[in-house]
């Protein structure tokens, strides 16, 4: 974002995605919605797709920020690691929820979770995992969050 660009004009697609997540969150917190209707595999599949897209965005931002501003790049890389941890937990939650049919619940990319989408959750998760393994060590993934405010 340049100094001439107003915040309302910056990154319209990201703002729209954020607005969509906020709308969905408000819709899930309506009193008439029951817990069993609120959490299902379809919801988690869509949430996982959103998280993996954010993971890719953070990867690109960290890579472009790191050369001119190394400290900021490290913080973005840490955010990317934390987001991967959340993504992995959503993937795990997907597999422990009951399936809509008699399908298997183990991670098998060749089996489609809820119909024939172009990219299943497991395939998406494996593809995002390749980025993580290229840029993150197991120690980084297990390190507790210790980043303090820089201000």
XYZ file of N, CA, C and O in Angstrom:
604
model
N 0.839 -1.158 0.000
C 0.000 0.000 0.000
C 0.894 1.233 0.000
O 1.756 1.375 0.844
N 0.677 2.135 -0.925
C 1.459 3.353 -0.956
C 0.820 4.396 -0.073
O -0.337 4.287 0.319
N 1.566 5.448 0.226
C 1.044 6.488 1.098
C -0.081 7.267 0.431
O -0.887 7.890 1.105
N -0.158 7.240 -0.890
C -1.221 7.944 -1.593
C -2.521 7.166 -1.620
O -3.572 7.711 -1.862
N -2.470 5.876 -1.377
C -3.657 5.034 -1.442
C -4.375 5.042 -0.097
O -3.766 4.863 0.940
N -5.676 5.259 -0.137
C -6.469 5.231 1.095
C -6.717 3.782 1.492
O -6.807 2.897 0.631
N -6.846 3.502 2.786
C -7.088 2.125 3.235
C -8.327 1.503 2.603
O -8.362 0.314 2.345
N -9.347 2.284 2.317
C -10.571 1.753 1.724
C -10.343 1.251 0.296
O -11.116 0.447 -0.209
N -9.273 1.733 -0.354
C -8.997 1.332 -1.730
C -7.993 0.183 -1.819
O -7.814 -0.399 -2.871
N -7.330 -0.122 -0.735
C -6.259 -1.120 -0.754
C -6.800 -2.538 -0.643
O -7.695 -2.804 0.146
N -6.267 -3.411 -1.419
C -6.544 -4.849 -1.348
C -8.049 -5.164 -1.281
O -8.524 -5.747 -0.315
N -8.819 -4.826 -2.320
C -10.275 -5.024 -2.257
C -10.679 -6.491 -2.118
O -11.668 -6.787 -1.455
N -9.929 -7.406 -2.693
C -10.304 -8.817 -2.590
C -10.105 -9.342 -1.174
O -10.918 -10.109 -0.670
N -9.025 -8.918 -0.534
C -8.781 -9.334 0.841
C -9.850 -8.761 1.769
O -10.342 -9.433 2.660
N -10.227 -7.503 1.541
C -11.289 -6.899 2.351
C -12.606 -7.640 2.143
O -13.352 -7.872 3.089
N -12.910 -8.028 0.910
C -14.143 -8.763 0.630
C -14.125 -10.128 1.304
O -15.138 -10.574 1.858
N -12.993 -10.796 1.292
C -12.888 -12.107 1.955
C -13.068 -11.951 3.460
O -13.747 -12.766 4.098
N -12.482 -10.916 4.026
C -12.643 -10.666 5.461
C -14.098 -10.382 5.793
O -14.625 -10.885 6.788
N -14.754 -9.607 4.961
C -16.175 -9.316 5.180
C -16.999 -10.604 5.094
O -17.946 -10.801 5.870
N -16.650 -11.493 4.183
C -17.353 -12.769 4.067
C -17.191 -13.625 5.309
O -18.148 -14.244 5.779
N -15.972 -13.663 5.858
C -15.735 -14.427 7.086
C -16.528 -13.818 8.240
O -17.143 -14.535 9.029
N -16.531 -12.492 8.334
C -17.307 -11.837 9.401
C -18.791 -12.136 9.271
O -19.472 -12.401 10.263
N -19.307 -12.090 8.050
C -20.719 -12.393 7.821
C -21.040 -13.831 8.239
O -22.046 -14.089 8.898
N -20.192 -14.750 7.863
C -20.409 -16.155 8.204
C -20.357 -16.353 9.720
O -21.152 -17.104 10.287
N -19.435 -15.676 10.379
C -19.328 -15.773 11.839
C -20.599 -15.267 12.504
O -21.126 -15.894 13.427
N -21.117 -14.135 12.033
C -22.376 -13.611 12.596
C -23.527 -14.564 12.333
O -24.380 -14.778 13.187
N -23.565 -15.166 11.145
C -24.647 -16.096 10.813
C -24.597 -17.334 11.701
O -25.634 -17.879 12.081
N -23.394 -17.785 12.060
C -23.263 -18.971 12.910
C -23.616 -18.688 14.363
O -23.903 -19.615 15.116
N -23.591 -17.426 14.776
C -23.880 -17.119 16.173
C -25.337 -16.747 16.409
O -25.694 -16.376 17.520
N -26.185 -16.877 15.401
C -27.619 -16.614 15.596
C -28.167 -17.620 16.584
O -27.834 -18.812 16.533
N -29.066 -17.204 17.480
C -29.604 -18.114 18.488
C -30.394 -19.297 17.895
O -30.412 -20.367 18.466
N -31.001 -19.112 16.748
C -31.822 -20.179 16.174
C -30.992 -21.315 15.587
O -31.500 -22.383 15.304
N -29.706 -21.082 15.397
C -28.843 -22.087 14.793
C -28.354 -23.066 15.852
O -27.787 -22.671 16.853
N -28.559 -24.342 15.638
C -28.123 -25.339 16.613
C -26.671 -25.700 16.375
O -26.133 -25.491 15.296
N -26.058 -26.286 17.388
C -24.650 -26.669 17.286
C -24.459 -27.709 16.197
O -23.517 -27.650 15.424
N -25.363 -28.666 16.084
C -25.185 -29.708 15.078
C -25.271 -29.152 13.667
O -24.630 -29.660 12.763
N -26.043 -28.087 13.465
C -26.125 -27.486 12.141
C -24.956 -26.541 11.885
O -24.636 -26.249 10.752
N -24.331 -26.044 12.948
C -23.292 -25.040 12.787
C -21.953 -25.628 12.354
O -21.210 -24.982 11.642
N -21.645 -26.821 12.787
C -20.339 -27.389 12.476
C -20.528 -28.682 11.700
O -21.078 -29.640 12.209
N -20.100 -28.660 10.470
C -20.111 -29.884 9.677
C -18.898 -29.863 8.763
O -18.128 -28.900 8.736
N -18.728 -30.907 8.024
C -17.541 -31.042 7.189
C -17.487 -29.995 6.084
O -16.416 -29.536 5.712
N -18.644 -29.585 5.588
C -18.665 -28.579 4.531
C -18.123 -27.245 5.054
O -17.313 -26.588 4.396
N -18.570 -26.845 6.264
C -18.064 -25.609 6.861
C -16.549 -25.665 7.038
O -15.837 -24.708 6.735
N -16.071 -26.785 7.539
C -14.632 -26.901 7.779
C -13.842 -26.937 6.479
O -12.726 -26.422 6.412
N -14.413 -27.519 5.428
C -13.747 -27.545 4.132
C -13.575 -26.123 3.600
O -12.500 -25.742 3.139
N -14.625 -25.317 3.703
C -14.555 -23.934 3.221
C -13.585 -23.119 4.080
O -12.792 -22.334 3.560
N -13.638 -23.320 5.392
C -12.720 -22.615 6.281
C -11.271 -23.004 5.976
O -10.376 -22.152 5.932
N -11.038 -24.282 5.728
C -9.692 -24.754 5.395
C -9.207 -24.107 4.093
O -8.039 -23.711 3.986
N -10.089 -23.983 3.119
C -9.706 -23.332 1.856
C -9.301 -21.878 2.108
O -8.326 -21.383 1.536
N -10.040 -21.204 2.979
C -9.723 -19.818 3.302
C -8.370 -19.731 4.025
O -7.537 -18.875 3.698
N -8.147 -20.617 4.975
C -6.885 -20.603 5.725
C -5.686 -20.902 4.829
O -4.637 -20.274 4.966
N -5.829 -21.843 3.902
C -4.697 -22.157 3.024
C -4.431 -20.996 2.060
O -3.268 -20.731 1.728
N -5.479 -20.289 1.636
C -5.267 -19.112 0.790
C -4.545 -18.019 1.575
O -3.630 -17.371 1.053
N -4.935 -17.825 2.835
C -4.234 -16.850 3.681
C -2.780 -17.270 3.903
O -1.880 -16.431 3.944
N -2.560 -18.570 4.041
C -1.206 -19.086 4.222
C -0.339 -18.740 3.012
O 0.811 -18.300 3.163
N -0.883 -18.921 1.820
C -0.136 -18.575 0.609
C 0.120 -17.072 0.542
O 1.206 -16.642 0.145
N -0.863 -16.272 0.932
C -0.684 -14.821 0.928
C 0.423 -14.405 1.901
O 1.291 -13.608 1.556
N 0.399 -14.966 3.104
C 1.455 -14.650 4.068
C 2.825 -15.086 3.564
O 3.830 -14.409 3.809
N 2.885 -16.202 2.864
C 4.143 -16.670 2.291
C 4.682 -15.631 1.311
O 5.862 -15.255 1.370
N 3.835 -15.149 0.427
C 4.260 -14.144 -0.547
C 4.655 -12.834 0.130
O 5.657 -12.212 -0.239
N 3.870 -12.410 1.126
C 4.194 -11.164 1.830
C 5.514 -11.279 2.584
O 6.324 -10.343 2.572
N 5.748 -12.413 3.245
C 6.995 -12.600 3.983
C 8.185 -12.586 3.033
O 9.216 -11.972 3.326
N 8.054 -13.232 1.891
C 9.159 -13.288 0.926
C 9.475 -11.913 0.359
O 10.638 -11.574 0.172
N 8.453 -11.118 0.079
C 8.714 -9.801 -0.510
C 9.130 -8.774 0.540
O 9.792 -7.797 0.223
N 8.763 -8.988 1.796
C 9.090 -8.041 2.859
C 10.472 -8.295 3.439
O 11.158 -7.366 3.857
N 10.893 -9.562 3.461
C 12.141 -9.938 4.135
C 13.374 -9.194 3.619
O 14.167 -8.720 4.442
N 13.610 -9.045 2.295
C 14.849 -8.358 1.887
C 14.950 -6.912 2.385
O 15.955 -6.556 2.990
N 13.927 -6.069 2.178
C 14.118 -4.690 2.641
C 13.899 -4.514 4.142
O 14.452 -3.597 4.742
N 13.088 -5.376 4.756
C 12.767 -5.238 6.181
C 12.827 -6.614 6.857
O 11.790 -7.256 7.066
N 14.014 -7.092 7.213
C 14.170 -8.448 7.746
C 13.341 -8.729 8.994
O 12.761 -9.809 9.119
N 13.262 -7.791 9.921
C 12.505 -8.042 11.155
C 11.021 -8.218 10.852
O 10.370 -9.127 11.377
N 10.474 -7.376 9.994
C 9.062 -7.501 9.623
C 8.824 -8.820 8.875
O 7.806 -9.490 9.084
N 9.767 -9.203 8.025
C 9.654 -10.479 7.308
C 9.634 -11.665 8.251
O 8.889 -12.620 8.044
N 10.438 -11.595 9.318
C 10.439 -12.684 10.310
C 9.100 -12.769 11.030
O 8.594 -13.853 11.289
N 8.523 -11.616 11.351
C 7.212 -11.623 12.009
C 6.134 -12.205 11.090
O 5.282 -12.973 11.538
N 6.196 -11.860 9.821
C 5.230 -12.425 8.876
C 5.440 -13.932 8.716
O 4.469 -14.695 8.604
N 6.685 -14.369 8.718
C 6.970 -15.806 8.637
C 6.438 -16.528 9.878
O 5.913 -17.646 9.784
N 6.556 -15.895 11.039
C 6.007 -16.480 12.267
C 4.483 -16.559 12.186
O 3.882 -17.561 12.577
N 3.871 -15.516 11.648
C 2.410 -15.535 11.472
C 2.010 -16.662 10.525
O 1.000 -17.350 10.747
N 2.807 -16.872 9.503
C 2.535 -17.957 8.561
C 2.611 -19.312 9.263
O 1.776 -20.181 9.037
N 3.583 -19.486 10.136
C 3.715 -20.736 10.884
C 2.510 -20.955 11.786
O 1.951 -22.051 11.852
N 2.096 -19.920 12.497
C 0.930 -20.034 13.388
C -0.339 -20.330 12.591
O -1.186 -21.093 13.015
N -0.456 -19.729 11.420
C -1.623 -19.994 10.581
C -1.609 -21.441 10.090
O -2.662 -22.082 10.014
N -0.430 -21.973 9.809
C -0.353 -23.378 9.409
C -0.815 -24.296 10.540
O -1.503 -25.285 10.311
N -0.447 -23.950 11.767
C -0.893 -24.753 12.899
C -2.422 -24.754 12.991
O -3.034 -25.800 13.228
N -3.040 -23.606 12.784
C -4.508 -23.530 12.797
C -5.102 -24.337 11.642
O -6.086 -25.057 11.819
N -4.476 -24.247 10.483
C -4.951 -24.986 9.313
C -4.884 -26.491 9.555
O -5.811 -27.232 9.210
N -3.806 -26.950 10.159
C -3.655 -28.379 10.451
C -4.715 -28.847 11.444
O -5.247 -29.957 11.319
N -5.057 -28.017 12.413
C -6.085 -28.394 13.390
C -7.469 -28.452 12.745
O -8.278 -29.325 13.071
N -7.758 -27.530 11.818
C -9.036 -27.580 11.093
C -9.097 -28.856 10.258
O -10.132 -29.532 10.205
N -7.985 -29.220 9.626
C -7.934 -30.460 8.842
C -8.190 -31.678 9.738
O -8.954 -32.575 9.383
N -7.591 -31.679 10.918
C -7.804 -32.792 11.847
C -9.261 -32.839 12.323
O -9.855 -33.918 12.424
N -9.834 -31.678 12.605
C -11.236 -31.629 13.036
C -12.161 -32.152 11.948
O -13.149 -32.834 12.235
N -11.848 -31.854 10.703
C -12.637 -32.338 9.573
C -12.736 -33.860 9.603
O -13.797 -34.436 9.383
N -11.616 -34.511 9.915
C -11.590 -35.963 9.868
C -12.212 -36.644 11.078
O -12.485 -37.845 11.029
N -12.431 -35.919 12.162
C -13.085 -36.553 13.308
C -14.591 -36.292 13.330
O -15.305 -36.941 14.094
N -15.074 -35.385 12.484
C -16.518 -35.192 12.375
C -17.122 -36.353 11.593
O -16.484 -36.894 10.687
N -18.354 -36.720 11.907
C -18.981 -37.804 11.149
C -19.211 -37.383 9.698
O -19.541 -36.228 9.414
N -19.002 -38.325 8.816
C -19.202 -38.074 7.392
C -20.690 -38.093 7.068
O -21.482 -38.737 7.754
N -21.072 -37.409 6.001
C -22.471 -37.369 5.584
C -22.925 -38.716 5.041
O -24.103 -39.025 5.040
N -21.975 -39.523 4.599
C -22.309 -40.841 4.074
C -21.402 -41.874 4.739
O -20.728 -41.578 5.710
N -21.355 -43.062 4.199
C -20.549 -44.130 4.789
C -19.097 -44.070 4.329
O -18.397 -45.071 4.369
N -18.634 -42.904 3.921
C -17.262 -42.771 3.434
C -16.250 -42.961 4.557
O -16.557 -42.805 5.726
N -15.031 -43.251 4.200
C -13.963 -43.393 5.190
C -13.534 -42.008 5.679
O -13.633 -41.030 4.966
N -13.043 -41.939 6.913
C -12.630 -40.648 7.460
C -11.124 -40.463 7.468
O -10.651 -39.434 7.883
N -10.353 -41.444 7.021
C -8.912 -41.230 6.972
C -8.570 -40.323 5.794
O -9.343 -40.163 4.872
N -7.412 -39.722 5.860
C -6.992 -38.772 4.837
C -6.609 -39.536 3.572
O -5.577 -40.187 3.524
N -7.461 -39.476 2.582
C -7.211 -40.148 1.312
C -7.617 -39.198 0.188
O -8.801 -39.070 -0.115
N -6.671 -38.491 -0.418
C -7.003 -37.492 -1.430
C -7.819 -38.028 -2.594
O -8.560 -37.283 -3.208
N -7.704 -39.315 -2.884
C -8.471 -39.853 -4.008
C -9.953 -40.013 -3.672
O -10.776 -40.177 -4.555
N -10.311 -39.952 -2.393
C -11.709 -40.044 -1.988
C -12.255 -38.646 -1.769
O -11.651 -37.826 -1.087
N -13.382 -38.354 -2.318
C -13.944 -37.021 -2.247
C -14.813 -36.876 -1.005
O -15.678 -37.706 -0.755
N -14.616 -35.832 -0.195
C -15.327 -35.707 1.082
C -16.829 -35.442 0.953
O -17.613 -36.090 1.595
N -17.256 -34.517 0.153
C -18.670 -34.164 0.065
C -19.090 -33.945 -1.384
O -19.728 -32.962 -1.706
N -18.718 -34.815 -2.275
C -19.048 -34.634 -3.674
C -17.785 -34.413 -4.489
O -16.683 -34.582 -3.990
N -17.932 -34.027 -5.722
C -16.767 -33.920 -6.605
C -16.184 -32.516 -6.753
O -16.250 -31.932 -7.821
N -15.600 -31.927 -5.701
C -14.948 -30.630 -5.907
C -13.666 -30.806 -6.710
O -13.134 -31.906 -6.808
N -13.181 -29.726 -7.272
C -11.974 -29.790 -8.079
C -10.777 -30.204 -7.224
O -9.938 -30.980 -7.640
N -10.717 -29.694 -5.999
C -9.596 -29.987 -5.126
C -10.127 -30.339 -3.747
O -10.756 -29.524 -3.097
N -9.921 -31.539 -3.299
C -10.426 -31.927 -1.984
C -9.594 -31.301 -0.883
O -8.488 -30.824 -1.115
N -10.141 -31.327 0.318
C -9.433 -30.749 1.454
C -8.078 -31.415 1.655
O -7.080 -30.733 1.892
N -8.017 -32.715 1.565
C -6.749 -33.415 1.806
C -5.713 -33.062 0.748
O -4.543 -32.870 1.072
N -6.124 -32.950 -0.499
C -5.181 -32.551 -1.542
C -4.690 -31.131 -1.292
O -3.503 -30.846 -1.444
N -5.599 -30.254 -0.923
C -5.231 -28.868 -0.619
C -4.265 -28.826 0.560
O -3.283 -28.088 0.548
N -4.539 -29.633 1.578
C -3.697 -29.656 2.767
C -2.300 -30.189 2.443
O -1.296 -29.652 2.910
N -2.237 -31.222 1.633
C -0.931 -31.766 1.239
C -0.131 -30.752 0.422
O 1.074 -30.608 0.610
N -0.802 -30.027 -0.473
C -0.116 -29.017 -1.281
C 0.422 -27.894 -0.395
O 1.562 -27.453 -0.559
N -0.378 -27.436 0.567
C 0.085 -26.384 1.487
C 1.210 -26.919 2.370
O 2.137 -26.182 2.716
N 1.140 -28.194 2.722
C 2.184 -28.805 3.544
C 3.546 -28.792 2.870
O 4.582 -28.718 3.542
N 3.569 -28.846 1.544
C 4.854 -28.782 0.829
C 5.529 -27.438 1.063
O 6.748 -27.374 1.248
N 4.746 -26.361 1.074
C 5.306 -25.028 1.346
C 5.876 -24.996 2.758
O 6.975 -24.494 2.996
N 5.116 -25.547 3.695
C 5.537 -25.542 5.095
C 6.839 -26.308 5.262
O 7.769 -25.838 5.923
N 6.932 -27.480 4.656
C 8.142 -28.292 4.805
C 9.354 -27.642 4.145
O 10.480 -27.848 4.572
N 9.144 -26.855 3.094
C 10.254 -26.167 2.443
C 10.809 -25.037 3.299
O 11.996 -24.738 3.245
N 9.947 -24.389 4.083
C 10.353 -23.154 4.745
C 10.340 -23.211 6.264
O 10.739 -22.246 6.905
N 9.854 -24.291 6.841
C 9.696 -24.342 8.294
C 10.274 -25.648 8.826
O 10.077 -26.703 8.231
N 10.934 -25.564 9.953
C 11.457 -26.770 10.593
C 10.439 -27.290 11.601
O 9.583 -26.534 12.078
N 10.517 -28.558 11.961
C 9.624 -29.078 13.008
C 9.775 -28.317 14.323
O 8.800 -28.126 15.047
N 10.968 -27.850 14.619
C 11.177 -27.061 15.839
C 10.376 -25.770 15.785
O 9.756 -25.371 16.772
N 10.366 -25.099 14.629
C 9.585 -23.870 14.477
C 8.095 -24.139 14.678
O 7.389 -23.336 15.281
N 7.625 -25.268 14.160
C 6.206 -25.591 14.279
C 5.793 -25.874 15.721
O 4.642 -25.654 16.091
N 6.726 -26.361 16.532
C 6.398 -26.700 17.922
C 6.791 -25.616 18.921
O 6.514 -25.750 20.107
N 7.423 -24.563 18.454
C 7.863 -23.478 19.344
C 6.652 -22.682 19.819
O 5.793 -22.325 19.023
N 6.575 -22.377 21.125
C 5.448 -21.580 21.616
C 5.547 -20.137 21.115
O 6.629 -19.653 20.797
N 4.417 -19.495 21.039
C 4.359 -18.124 20.562
C 4.929 -17.190 21.627
O 4.422 -17.127 22.736
N 6.002 -16.477 21.280
C 6.661 -15.605 22.259
C 6.870 -14.193 21.720
O 7.537 -13.394 22.339
N 6.322 -13.876 20.577
C 6.546 -12.572 19.970
C 5.878 -11.490 20.811
O 4.704 -11.589 21.124
N 6.641 -10.484 21.168
C 6.104 -9.357 21.931
C 5.834 -8.190 20.987
O 6.390 -8.121 19.892
N 5.000 -7.294 21.416
C 4.690 -6.105 20.627
C 5.957 -5.277 20.467
O 6.683 -5.024 21.447
N 6.224 -4.828 19.260
C 7.447 -4.068 18.973
C 7.305 -2.592 19.316
O 8.262 -1.858 19.240
N 6.134 -2.140 19.665
C 5.929 -0.706 19.953
C 6.322 -0.344 21.324
O 6.262 -0.889 22.281
